[in-house]
Amino acid sequence: MEWCLKQPKIELHAHLNGSARDSTLLELARGLGERGVVDFATIESVIRKNDRSLVECFKLFDLIRVLTTDHAAVTRITREVIEDFASENVVYLELRTTPKKNEAIGMSKRSYIQAVLDGLRSVDAVDVDFIPSDVNKANSKKTLSINDNGVTKTKIFVRLLLSIDRQETGEAAMETVKLALEMKDLGVVGVDLSGNPAAGEWDTFLPALNFAKEHELPIVLHCGELPDRLEEVQEMLNFYPQRIGHAIFLDDEQWRLLKLSKIPVEICLTSNVHTGCVTTIDDHHFIDLYNSKHPLLLCTDDPGVFSTSLSREHYLASSAFGLGREEMFEMGKTAIDYIFADERVKKELREIFSSFAAKEF
Ligand SMILES: CNc1ncnc2c1ncn2[C@@H]1O[C@H](COP(=O)(O)O)[C@@H](O)[C@H]1O
Ligand SMILES: [Zn+2]
């Protein structure tokens, strides 16, 4: 596990609120409990529960939504999530979150994302690069910087994906896509379709996704999380997104198409096993894709909800599929080709990985 922690890593599939610390969620719940908004004891038992089916998992997400839909909470969670990823040597993070609206507290989709950006700005423990056109960063060759105390700080690149929730309307989805386009200069690099896979229809989101495509905004789709959605999987493959998440329930012909398409797949081992979508890690489609040299991205999905970390996911893949340190490092490095940030970032990441390899192998 130690070497998995040490290696530089790239995380491309992590949901902000699914990455929140349990301790923070409990603290928020306690605060709301004292004000009589929620029943703390019930929430505590749900948060502390470890194994969750897909259905239970989405019940928890509904609960998390109640706890975290508040500007200050969003800012805090963003800061903590970035610190947590940086502390395990994640050097590039593409963090996704669903912009939320809550008129009662003056929250719009835009102010929600502003709160996320405030969180990015408020990180102090590490140096966060999130504005693509930041001239100072662009001129800096360093991957380490010195803070006020003379201590070296590590750097993490963070970019954002705005998620469309499958429970939303087509109009709300369009609003998210337009917001993502407007916020490109602030580090938003694409859109995601996620949320309860049993909810919503593909056709509802198609206009918004087509609009994103016309404007060359990268798109990631949660695909094949349920066995009875083969038609939708087909539409998703035909749509040809930049990356897909999970790809669990595909029929043989779709599986063949996926491999032919070379659409990179974001693999979330612990998430898939915890939700019961895959029986055991040994049965996971990771190894089939790996052996076929299909572009693969090892990700956490929801490290808070599934009590995992990217280092742990690397360790699990290595032990379950017999992959050594260098093989895992090489696989992790190929993720650079599939990130949505620009060439400057890719170049810096290549340098980080090369200098690590020169020292370690
Ligand atoms: C387990 N597999 C999954 N499948 C589909 N959607 C998921 C997910 N895990 C998380 N989310 C989506 O991300 C939201 C939480 O983060 P944000 O509030 O957006 O930051 C969840 O409410 C759900 O919509
Ligand atoms: Zn996901």
mmCIF file of C-alpha atoms and ligand atoms in Angstrom:
data_model
loop_
_atom_site.group_PDB
_atom_site.id
_atom_site.type_symbol
_atom_site.label_atom_id
_atom_site.label_comp_id
_atom_site.label_asym_id
_atom_site.label_seq_id
_atom_site.Cartn_x
_atom_site.Cartn_y
_atom_site.Cartn_z
ATOM 1 C CA MET A 1 0.000 0.000 0.000
ATOM 2 C CA GLU A 2 2.915 2.327 0.847
ATOM 3 C CA TRP A 3 4.133 2.497 -2.755
ATOM 4 C CA CYS A 4 0.603 3.214 -4.018
ATOM 5 C CA LEU A 5 0.486 6.191 -1.695
ATOM 6 C CA LYS A 6 3.851 7.452 -2.883
ATOM 7 C CA GLN A 7 3.211 7.290 -6.627
ATOM 8 C CA PRO A 8 1.878 10.399 -8.363
ATOM 9 C CA LYS A 9 -1.727 9.713 -9.356
ATOM 10 C CA ILE A 10 -4.472 11.171 -11.494
ATOM 11 C CA GLU A 11 -8.117 11.140 -10.382
ATOM 12 C CA LEU A 12 -10.704 11.715 -13.091
ATOM 13 C CA HIS A 13 -13.916 10.402 -11.555
ATOM 14 C CA ALA A 14 -14.709 11.745 -8.081
ATOM 15 C CA HIS A 15 -18.015 13.351 -7.060
ATOM 16 C CA LEU A 16 -17.525 16.266 -4.683
ATOM 17 C CA ASN A 17 -20.228 15.382 -2.189
ATOM 18 C CA GLY A 18 -19.434 11.673 -2.388
ATOM 19 C CA SER A 19 -15.887 12.566 -1.354
ATOM 20 C CA ALA A 20 -16.842 14.527 1.771
ATOM 21 C CA ARG A 21 -15.340 13.347 5.056
ATOM 22 C CA ASP A 22 -17.730 11.433 7.357
ATOM 23 C CA SER A 23 -16.577 13.672 10.221
ATOM 24 C CA THR A 24 -17.648 16.782 8.300
ATOM 25 C CA LEU A 25 -21.024 15.294 7.343
ATOM 26 C CA LEU A 26 -21.626 14.347 10.982
ATOM 27 C CA GLU A 27 -20.685 17.827 12.138
ATOM 28 C CA LEU A 28 -23.080 19.397 9.623
ATOM 29 C CA ALA A 29 -25.810 16.939 10.659
ATOM 30 C CA ARG A 30 -25.256 17.737 14.326
ATOM 31 C CA GLY A 31 -25.640 21.470 13.593
ATOM 32 C CA LEU A 32 -28.844 20.924 11.625
ATOM 33 C CA GLY A 33 -30.062 18.469 14.298
ATOM 34 C CA GLU A 34 -29.660 21.121 17.012
ATOM 35 C CA ARG A 35 -31.728 23.521 14.923
ATOM 36 C CA GLY A 36 -34.423 20.861 14.526
ATOM 37 C CA VAL A 37 -33.994 20.620 10.753
ATOM 38 C CA VAL A 38 -32.958 16.947 10.743
ATOM 39 C CA ASP A 39 -32.960 14.015 13.149
ATOM 40 C CA PHE A 40 -29.280 13.586 14.005
ATOM 41 C CA ALA A 41 -29.513 10.005 15.349
ATOM 42 C CA THR A 42 -31.103 8.717 12.125
ATOM 43 C CA ILE A 43 -28.579 10.498 9.957
ATOM 44 C CA GLU A 44 -25.674 9.287 12.062
ATOM 45 C CA SER A 45 -26.697 5.652 11.639
ATOM 46 C CA VAL A 46 -26.969 6.077 7.844
ATOM 47 C CA ILE A 47 -23.603 7.816 7.552
ATOM 48 C CA ARG A 48 -21.826 5.258 9.732
ATOM 49 C CA LYS A 49 -23.234 2.275 7.820
ATOM 50 C CA ASN A 50 -20.522 0.716 5.701
ATOM 51 C CA ASP A 51 -21.975 -1.574 3.044
ATOM 52 C CA ARG A 52 -24.581 0.022 0.818
ATOM 53 C CA SER A 53 -26.553 -1.296 -2.114
ATOM 54 C CA LEU A 54 -27.029 1.014 -5.095
ATOM 55 C CA VAL A 55 -30.507 1.929 -3.810
ATOM 56 C CA GLU A 56 -29.220 2.687 -0.291
ATOM 57 C CA CYS A 57 -26.365 4.610 -1.781
ATOM 58 C CA PHE A 58 -28.758 6.996 -3.510
ATOM 59 C CA LYS A 59 -30.761 7.381 -0.293
ATOM 60 C CA LEU A 60 -27.524 8.489 1.317
ATOM 61 C CA PHE A 61 -26.873 10.935 -1.522
ATOM 62 C CA ASP A 62 -30.299 12.483 -0.956
ATOM 63 C CA LEU A 63 -29.383 12.919 2.688
ATOM 64 C CA ILE A 64 -25.952 14.359 1.907
ATOM 65 C CA ARG A 65 -27.704 16.831 -0.362
ATOM 66 C CA VAL A 66 -29.768 18.107 2.573
ATOM 67 C CA LEU A 67 -26.643 18.477 4.694
ATOM 68 C CA THR A 68 -24.410 20.146 2.144
ATOM 69 C CA THR A 69 -26.650 22.427 0.078
ATOM 70 C CA ASP A 70 -25.344 25.566 1.725
ATOM 71 C CA HIS A 71 -22.626 27.857 0.360
ATOM 72 C CA ALA A 72 -20.331 27.658 3.376
ATOM 73 C CA ALA A 73 -20.629 23.863 3.543
ATOM 74 C CA VAL A 74 -19.849 23.536 -0.181
ATOM 75 C CA THR A 75 -16.747 25.714 0.205
ATOM 76 C CA ARG A 76 -15.535 23.751 3.205
ATOM 77 C CA ILE A 77 -16.105 20.346 1.616
ATOM 78 C CA THR A 78 -14.301 21.421 -1.555
ATOM 79 C CA ARG A 79 -11.276 22.547 0.456
ATOM 80 C CA GLU A 80 -11.154 19.341 2.488
ATOM 81 C CA VAL A 81 -11.621 17.076 -0.524
ATOM 82 C CA ILE A 82 -8.715 18.740 -2.333
ATOM 83 C CA GLU A 83 -6.503 18.489 0.742
ATOM 84 C CA ASP A 84 -7.384 14.803 1.077
ATOM 85 C CA PHE A 85 -6.552 13.981 -2.534
ATOM 86 C CA ALA A 86 -3.335 16.030 -2.429
ATOM 87 C CA SER A 87 -2.244 14.279 0.767
ATOM 88 C CA GLU A 88 -2.116 10.966 -1.097
ATOM 89 C CA ASN A 89 -0.116 12.395 -4.012
ATOM 90 C CA VAL A 90 -2.920 12.967 -6.438
ATOM 91 C CA VAL A 91 -1.283 15.521 -8.735
ATOM 92 C CA TYR A 92 -4.243 16.129 -11.050
ATOM 93 C CA LEU A 93 -7.884 15.988 -9.972
ATOM 94 C CA GLU A 94 -10.909 16.393 -12.190
ATOM 95 C CA LEU A 95 -13.601 16.930 -9.590
ATOM 96 C CA ARG A 96 -17.240 16.715 -10.612
ATOM 97 C CA THR A 97 -20.248 18.176 -8.869
ATOM 98 C CA THR A 98 -23.914 18.881 -9.580
ATOM 99 C CA PRO A 99 -24.694 22.622 -9.500
ATOM 100 C CA LYS A 100 -27.690 22.984 -7.184
ATOM 101 C CA LYS A 101 -30.446 25.494 -6.860
ATOM 102 C CA ASN A 102 -32.136 26.311 -3.569
ATOM 103 C CA GLU A 103 -34.101 29.522 -3.717
ATOM 104 C CA ALA A 104 -34.879 29.446 0.011
ATOM 105 C CA ILE A 105 -31.223 30.184 0.793
ATOM 106 C CA GLY A 106 -30.481 32.232 -2.311
ATOM 107 C CA MET A 107 -28.539 29.481 -4.019
ATOM 108 C CA SER A 108 -28.420 29.342 -7.804
ATOM 109 C CA LYS A 109 -26.415 26.899 -9.921
ATOM 110 C CA ARG A 110 -23.938 29.714 -10.486
ATOM 111 C CA SER A 111 -23.578 30.654 -6.811
ATOM 112 C CA TYR A 112 -23.134 26.952 -5.981
ATOM 113 C CA ILE A 113 -20.157 26.750 -8.350
ATOM 114 C CA GLN A 114 -18.856 30.068 -7.012
ATOM 115 C CA ALA A 115 -18.848 28.425 -3.572
ATOM 116 C CA VAL A 116 -16.839 25.522 -5.024
ATOM 117 C CA LEU A 117 -14.375 28.016 -6.516
ATOM 118 C CA ASP A 118 -14.123 29.739 -3.122
ATOM 119 C CA GLY A 119 -13.196 26.335 -1.735
ATOM 120 C CA LEU A 120 -10.445 25.943 -4.345
ATOM 121 C CA ARG A 121 -9.076 29.380 -3.481
ATOM 122 C CA SER A 122 -9.182 28.717 0.238
ATOM 123 C CA VAL A 123 -6.872 25.689 0.177
ATOM 124 C CA ASP A 124 -3.720 26.585 2.029
ATOM 125 C CA ALA A 125 -1.998 23.286 2.714
ATOM 126 C CA VAL A 126 -1.150 22.728 -0.960
ATOM 127 C CA ASP A 127 -0.701 24.874 -4.021
ATOM 128 C CA VAL A 128 -3.811 24.578 -6.205
ATOM 129 C CA ASP A 129 -3.619 25.266 -9.942
ATOM 130 C CA PHE A 130 -7.148 25.645 -11.261
ATOM 131 C CA ILE A 131 -7.316 28.660 -13.577
ATOM 132 C CA PRO A 132 -6.246 27.503 -17.055
ATOM 133 C CA SER A 133 -4.956 30.878 -18.167
ATOM 134 C CA ASP A 134 -3.156 31.770 -14.955
ATOM 135 C CA VAL A 135 -0.074 33.512 -16.351
ATOM 136 C CA ASN A 136 1.963 33.126 -13.166
ATOM 137 C CA LYS A 137 1.397 29.410 -13.149
ATOM 138 C CA ALA A 138 2.001 29.115 -16.872
ATOM 139 C CA ASN A 139 5.396 30.743 -16.476
ATOM 140 C CA SER A 140 6.315 28.608 -13.529
ATOM 141 C CA LYS A 141 8.282 25.468 -14.244
ATOM 142 C CA LYS A 142 8.169 24.417 -10.625
ATOM 143 C CA THR A 143 6.032 21.664 -9.280
ATOM 144 C CA LEU A 144 6.944 22.660 -5.749
ATOM 145 C CA SER A 145 6.609 26.049 -4.171
ATOM 146 C CA ILE A 146 7.633 27.497 -0.834
ATOM 147 C CA ASN A 147 5.046 28.748 1.641
ATOM 148 C CA ASP A 148 5.493 31.532 4.221
ATOM 149 C CA ASN A 149 7.187 29.198 6.678
ATOM 150 C CA GLY A 150 9.802 28.132 4.161
ATOM 151 C CA VAL A 151 8.281 24.656 3.919
ATOM 152 C CA THR A 152 7.847 23.144 0.460
ATOM 153 C CA LYS A 153 4.255 22.796 -0.677
ATOM 154 C CA THR A 154 3.140 20.227 -3.188
ATOM 155 C CA LYS A 155 1.015 21.271 -6.109
ATOM 156 C CA ILE A 156 -2.242 19.775 -7.295
ATOM 157 C CA PHE A 157 -3.960 20.665 -10.553
ATOM 158 C CA VAL A 158 -7.729 20.784 -10.115
ATOM 159 C CA ARG A 159 -10.282 21.082 -12.902
ATOM 160 C CA LEU A 160 -14.073 20.882 -12.600
ATOM 161 C CA LEU A 161 -16.766 18.920 -14.393
ATOM 162 C CA LEU A 162 -20.349 20.060 -13.902
ATOM 163 C CA SER A 163 -22.740 17.152 -13.439
ATOM 164 C CA ILE A 164 -26.240 16.891 -14.819
ATOM 165 C CA ASP A 165 -28.384 14.909 -12.402
ATOM 166 C CA ARG A 166 -30.660 12.321 -14.051
ATOM 167 C CA GLN A 167 -33.526 13.611 -11.925
ATOM 168 C CA GLU A 168 -33.295 17.043 -13.524
ATOM 169 C CA THR A 169 -35.357 18.415 -16.399
ATOM 170 C CA GLY A 170 -33.964 19.049 -19.866
ATOM 171 C CA GLU A 171 -34.007 22.809 -19.146
ATOM 172 C CA ALA A 172 -32.022 22.389 -15.948
ATOM 173 C CA ALA A 173 -29.509 20.231 -17.865
ATOM 174 C CA MET A 174 -29.170 22.959 -20.483
ATOM 175 C CA GLU A 175 -28.584 25.536 -17.756
ATOM 176 C CA THR A 176 -25.725 23.423 -16.413
ATOM 177 C CA VAL A 177 -24.130 23.082 -19.848
ATOM 178 C CA LYS A 178 -24.351 26.842 -20.451
ATOM 179 C CA LEU A 179 -22.858 27.523 -17.039
ATOM 180 C CA ALA A 180 -19.994 25.142 -17.806
ATOM 181 C CA LEU A 181 -19.314 26.961 -21.075
ATOM 182 C CA GLU A 182 -19.339 30.338 -19.338
ATOM 183 C CA MET A 183 -17.005 29.107 -16.624
ATOM 184 C CA LYS A 184 -14.346 27.638 -18.898
ATOM 185 C CA ASP A 185 -11.906 30.358 -17.892
ATOM 186 C CA LEU A 186 -12.353 29.410 -14.253
ATOM 187 C CA GLY A 187 -11.291 25.811 -14.627
ATOM 188 C CA VAL A 188 -14.507 24.085 -15.741
ATOM 189 C CA VAL A 189 -13.453 21.579 -18.402
ATOM 190 C CA GLY A 190 -16.554 19.529 -19.174
ATOM 191 C CA VAL A 191 -19.918 18.086 -18.207
ATOM 192 C CA ASP A 192 -20.978 14.760 -16.738
ATOM 193 C CA LEU A 193 -24.266 12.861 -16.713
ATOM 194 C CA SER A 194 -24.795 11.120 -13.382
ATOM 195 C CA GLY A 195 -27.324 10.555 -10.621
ATOM 196 C CA ASN A 196 -29.592 7.632 -9.823
ATOM 197 C CA PRO A 197 -29.342 5.365 -12.895
ATOM 198 C CA ALA A 198 -32.938 4.219 -12.365
ATOM 199 C CA ALA A 199 -34.183 7.787 -12.859
ATOM 200 C CA GLY A 200 -34.575 9.859 -16.009
ATOM 201 C CA GLU A 201 -34.476 9.134 -19.718
ATOM 202 C CA TRP A 202 -31.612 9.625 -22.153
ATOM 203 C CA ASP A 203 -33.780 11.708 -24.509
ATOM 204 C CA THR A 204 -34.358 14.311 -21.791
ATOM 205 C CA PHE A 205 -30.659 15.145 -21.657
ATOM 206 C CA LEU A 206 -29.800 14.760 -25.317
ATOM 207 C CA PRO A 207 -30.475 18.387 -26.350
ATOM 208 C CA ALA A 208 -28.190 19.706 -23.581
ATOM 209 C CA LEU A 209 -25.509 17.122 -24.369
ATOM 210 C CA ASN A 210 -25.707 17.895 -28.071
ATOM 211 C CA PHE A 211 -25.353 21.582 -27.254
ATOM 212 C CA ALA A 212 -22.219 20.789 -25.249
ATOM 213 C CA LYS A 213 -20.869 18.739 -28.141
ATOM 214 C CA GLU A 214 -21.536 21.526 -30.666
ATOM 215 C CA HIS A 215 -19.518 23.847 -28.432
ATOM 216 C CA GLU A 216 -16.699 21.303 -28.102
ATOM 217 C CA LEU A 217 -17.205 20.866 -24.387
ATOM 218 C CA PRO A 218 -15.931 17.423 -23.314
ATOM 219 C CA ILE A 219 -18.619 15.034 -22.048
ATOM 220 C CA VAL A 220 -18.468 12.084 -19.656
ATOM 221 C CA LEU A 221 -21.381 9.712 -19.176
ATOM 222 C CA HIS A 222 -22.206 7.298 -16.372
ATOM 223 C CA CYS A 223 -22.999 4.266 -18.469
ATOM 224 C CA GLY A 224 -24.339 0.773 -17.787
ATOM 225 C CA GLU A 225 -24.836 0.877 -14.023
ATOM 226 C CA LEU A 226 -28.055 -1.147 -14.261
ATOM 227 C CA PRO A 227 -28.708 -4.381 -16.160
ATOM 228 C CA ASP A 228 -31.984 -3.225 -17.727
ATOM 229 C CA ARG A 229 -30.706 -0.164 -19.596
ATOM 230 C CA LEU A 230 -29.184 -1.749 -22.696
ATOM 231 C CA GLU A 231 -31.003 0.567 -25.092
ATOM 232 C CA GLU A 232 -29.658 3.586 -23.300
ATOM 233 C CA VAL A 233 -26.156 2.105 -23.292
ATOM 234 C CA GLN A 234 -26.436 1.779 -27.053
ATOM 235 C CA GLU A 235 -27.469 5.436 -27.395
ATOM 236 C CA MET A 236 -24.577 6.460 -25.173
ATOM 237 C CA LEU A 237 -22.047 4.521 -27.221
ATOM 238 C CA ASN A 238 -23.496 5.992 -30.427
ATOM 239 C CA PHE A 239 -23.203 9.464 -28.888
ATOM 240 C CA TYR A 240 -19.456 8.830 -28.567
ATOM 241 C CA PRO A 241 -18.575 10.780 -25.400
ATOM 242 C CA GLN A 242 -14.970 11.626 -24.498
ATOM 243 C CA ARG A 243 -14.997 9.149 -21.582
ATOM 244 C CA ILE A 244 -17.478 6.855 -19.878
ATOM 245 C CA GLY A 245 -17.841 5.849 -16.262
ATOM 246 C CA HIS A 246 -18.340 2.248 -15.073
ATOM 247 C CA ALA A 247 -19.483 0.387 -18.251
ATOM 248 C CA ILE A 248 -20.696 -2.598 -16.248
ATOM 249 C CA PHE A 249 -23.864 -3.868 -17.929
ATOM 250 C CA LEU A 250 -23.216 -4.071 -21.676
ATOM 251 C CA ASP A 251 -24.275 -6.909 -23.946
ATOM 252 C CA ASP A 252 -21.654 -8.762 -26.002
ATOM 253 C CA GLU A 253 -22.101 -6.625 -29.088
ATOM 254 C CA GLN A 254 -21.894 -3.392 -27.028
ATOM 255 C CA TRP A 255 -18.797 -4.713 -25.327
ATOM 256 C CA ARG A 256 -17.233 -5.305 -28.730
ATOM 257 C CA LEU A 257 -18.253 -1.806 -29.848
ATOM 258 C CA LEU A 258 -16.819 -0.232 -26.714
ATOM 259 C CA LYS A 259 -13.482 -1.908 -27.281
ATOM 260 C CA LEU A 260 -13.474 -0.887 -30.908
ATOM 261 C CA SER A 261 -14.352 2.705 -30.014
ATOM 262 C CA LYS A 262 -11.418 3.056 -27.596
ATOM 263 C CA ILE A 263 -13.564 5.371 -25.463
ATOM 264 C CA PRO A 264 -11.620 5.543 -22.182
ATOM 265 C CA VAL A 265 -13.399 3.888 -19.245
ATOM 266 C CA GLU A 266 -13.280 5.250 -15.705
ATOM 267 C CA ILE A 267 -13.084 2.212 -13.433
ATOM 268 C CA CYS A 268 -14.297 2.420 -9.840
ATOM 269 C CA LEU A 269 -13.597 -0.987 -8.242
ATOM 270 C CA THR A 270 -14.747 -0.443 -4.660
ATOM 271 C CA SER A 271 -17.817 1.508 -5.730
ATOM 272 C CA ASN A 272 -18.893 -1.246 -8.127
ATOM 273 C CA VAL A 273 -18.452 -4.008 -5.546
ATOM 274 C CA HIS A 274 -20.078 -2.063 -2.672
ATOM 275 C CA THR A 275 -23.145 -1.234 -4.719
ATOM 276 C CA GLY A 276 -23.422 -4.872 -5.802
ATOM 277 C CA CYS A 277 -23.084 -4.030 -9.515
ATOM 278 C CA VAL A 278 -20.101 -6.386 -9.651
ATOM 279 C CA THR A 279 -20.072 -9.456 -7.380
ATOM 280 C CA THR A 280 -16.384 -9.451 -6.428
ATOM 281 C CA ILE A 281 -13.283 -7.634 -7.600
ATOM 282 C CA ASP A 282 -12.079 -10.856 -9.226
ATOM 283 C CA ASP A 283 -15.139 -10.735 -11.513
ATOM 284 C CA HIS A 284 -14.552 -7.115 -12.474
ATOM 285 C CA HIS A 285 -14.307 -6.194 -16.167
ATOM 286 C CA PHE A 286 -11.139 -4.211 -15.395
ATOM 287 C CA ILE A 287 -8.882 -7.109 -16.316
ATOM 288 C CA ASP A 288 -10.592 -7.807 -19.647
ATOM 289 C CA LEU A 289 -10.172 -4.155 -20.651
ATOM 290 C CA TYR A 290 -6.610 -4.087 -19.317
ATOM 291 C CA ASN A 291 -5.630 -7.187 -21.281
ATOM 292 C CA SER A 292 -7.217 -5.654 -24.399
ATOM 293 C CA LYS A 293 -5.060 -2.555 -23.867
ATOM 294 C CA HIS A 294 -8.227 -0.470 -23.640
ATOM 295 C CA PRO A 295 -7.689 3.045 -22.174
ATOM 296 C CA LEU A 296 -8.416 2.639 -18.469
ATOM 297 C CA LEU A 297 -8.607 5.147 -15.677
ATOM 298 C CA LEU A 298 -8.604 3.945 -12.104
ATOM 299 C CA CYS A 299 -10.856 6.191 -10.007
ATOM 300 C CA THR A 300 -12.597 6.360 -6.622
ATOM 301 C CA ASP A 301 -16.118 7.580 -7.564
ATOM 302 C CA ASP A 302 -17.066 8.509 -3.985
ATOM 303 C CA PRO A 303 -14.155 8.001 -1.586
ATOM 304 C CA GLY A 304 -16.215 9.311 1.362
ATOM 305 C CA VAL A 305 -19.286 7.175 0.758
ATOM 306 C CA PHE A 306 -17.253 4.043 -0.042
ATOM 307 C CA SER A 307 -14.485 4.637 2.514
ATOM 308 C CA THR A 308 -11.698 4.398 -0.012
ATOM 309 C CA SER A 309 -8.889 6.461 -1.540
ATOM 310 C CA LEU A 310 -7.153 6.463 -4.909
ATOM 311 C CA SER A 311 -4.072 4.802 -3.375
ATOM 312 C CA ARG A 312 -6.318 2.040 -2.067
ATOM 313 C CA GLU A 313 -7.922 1.564 -5.489
ATOM 314 C CA HIS A 314 -4.439 1.208 -6.987
ATOM 315 C CA TYR A 315 -3.524 -1.285 -4.289
ATOM 316 C CA LEU A 316 -6.724 -3.296 -4.881
ATOM 317 C CA ALA A 317 -6.140 -3.431 -8.638
ATOM 318 C CA SER A 318 -2.534 -4.434 -8.138
ATOM 319 C CA SER A 319 -3.344 -7.248 -5.700
ATOM 320 C CA ALA A 320 -6.500 -8.511 -7.415
ATOM 321 C CA PHE A 321 -5.013 -8.622 -10.913
ATOM 322 C CA GLY A 322 -1.364 -9.294 -10.113
ATOM 323 C CA LEU A 323 -0.007 -6.029 -11.499
ATOM 324 C CA GLY A 324 3.378 -4.821 -10.271
ATOM 325 C CA ARG A 325 4.516 -1.372 -9.227
ATOM 326 C CA GLU A 326 5.789 -0.370 -12.638
ATOM 327 C CA GLU A 327 2.722 -1.677 -14.454
ATOM 328 C CA MET A 328 0.483 0.308 -12.122
ATOM 329 C CA PHE A 329 2.649 3.379 -12.572
ATOM 330 C CA GLU A 330 2.492 3.055 -16.377
ATOM 331 C CA MET A 331 -1.278 2.618 -16.317
ATOM 332 C CA GLY A 332 -1.646 5.658 -14.052
ATOM 333 C CA LYS A 333 0.550 7.709 -16.358
ATOM 334 C CA THR A 334 -1.531 6.997 -19.461
ATOM 335 C CA ALA A 335 -4.377 8.941 -17.796
ATOM 336 C CA ILE A 336 -2.520 12.128 -18.824
ATOM 337 C CA ASP A 337 -3.668 11.515 -22.393
ATOM 338 C CA TYR A 338 -7.333 11.524 -21.343
ATOM 339 C CA ILE A 339 -7.555 14.529 -19.018
ATOM 340 C CA PHE A 340 -9.486 17.553 -20.260
ATOM 341 C CA ALA A 341 -6.953 20.206 -19.222
ATOM 342 C CA ASP A 342 -4.722 21.870 -21.785
ATOM 343 C CA GLU A 343 -1.267 20.971 -23.132
ATOM 344 C CA ARG A 344 0.569 23.050 -20.523
ATOM 345 C CA VAL A 345 -0.891 20.874 -17.779
ATOM 346 C CA LYS A 346 -0.222 17.658 -19.694
ATOM 347 C CA LYS A 347 3.386 18.672 -20.178
ATOM 348 C CA GLU A 348 3.872 19.427 -16.483
ATOM 349 C CA LEU A 349 2.249 16.146 -15.526
ATOM 350 C CA ARG A 350 4.538 14.238 -17.885
ATOM 351 C CA GLU A 351 7.503 15.892 -16.178
ATOM 352 C CA ILE A 352 6.199 14.950 -12.729
ATOM 353 C CA PHE A 353 5.748 11.315 -13.757
ATOM 354 C CA SER A 354 9.126 11.168 -15.519
ATOM 355 C CA SER A 355 11.050 12.570 -12.613
ATOM 356 C CA PHE A 356 9.320 10.106 -10.270
ATOM 357 C CA ALA A 357 10.216 7.204 -12.582
ATOM 358 C CA ALA A 358 13.829 8.379 -12.886
ATOM 359 C CA LYS A 359 14.159 8.315 -9.089
ATOM 360 C CA GLU A 360 12.225 5.139 -8.361
ATOM 361 C CA PHE A 361 12.717 2.635 -11.170
HETATM 362 C C1 LIG B 1 -22.302 5.118 -7.178
HETATM 363 N N1 LIG B 1 -22.339 5.545 -8.531
HETATM 364 C C2 LIG B 1 -22.879 6.736 -8.959
HETATM 365 N N2 LIG B 1 -23.661 6.700 -10.072
HETATM 366 C C3 LIG B 1 -24.284 7.819 -10.515
HETATM 367 N N3 LIG B 1 -24.188 9.013 -9.910
HETATM 368 C C4 LIG B 1 -23.429 9.099 -8.806
HETATM 369 C C5 LIG B 1 -22.718 7.979 -8.295
HETATM 370 N N4 LIG B 1 -22.032 8.392 -7.225
HETATM 371 C C6 LIG B 1 -22.304 9.724 -7.064
HETATM 372 N N5 LIG B 1 -23.163 10.145 -8.009
HETATM 373 C C7 LIG B 1 -23.769 11.497 -8.181
HETATM 374 O O1 LIG B 1 -22.981 12.458 -7.487
HETATM 375 C C8 LIG B 1 -23.771 13.142 -6.493
HETATM 376 C C9 LIG B 1 -22.923 13.527 -5.307
HETATM 377 O O2 LIG B 1 -21.990 14.517 -5.673
HETATM 378 P P1 LIG B 1 -22.373 16.025 -6.041
HETATM 379 O O3 LIG B 1 -23.557 16.430 -5.192
HETATM 380 O O4 LIG B 1 -22.666 16.071 -7.495
HETATM 381 O O5 LIG B 1 -21.130 16.788 -5.655
HETATM 382 C C10 LIG B 1 -24.875 12.147 -6.176
HETATM 383 O O6 LIG B 1 -26.002 12.789 -5.607
HETATM 384 C C11 LIG B 1 -25.152 11.544 -7.545
HETATM 385 O O7 LIG B 1 -25.977 12.420 -8.300
HETATM 386 ZN ZN ZN B 2 -19.763 8.328 -10.517
#
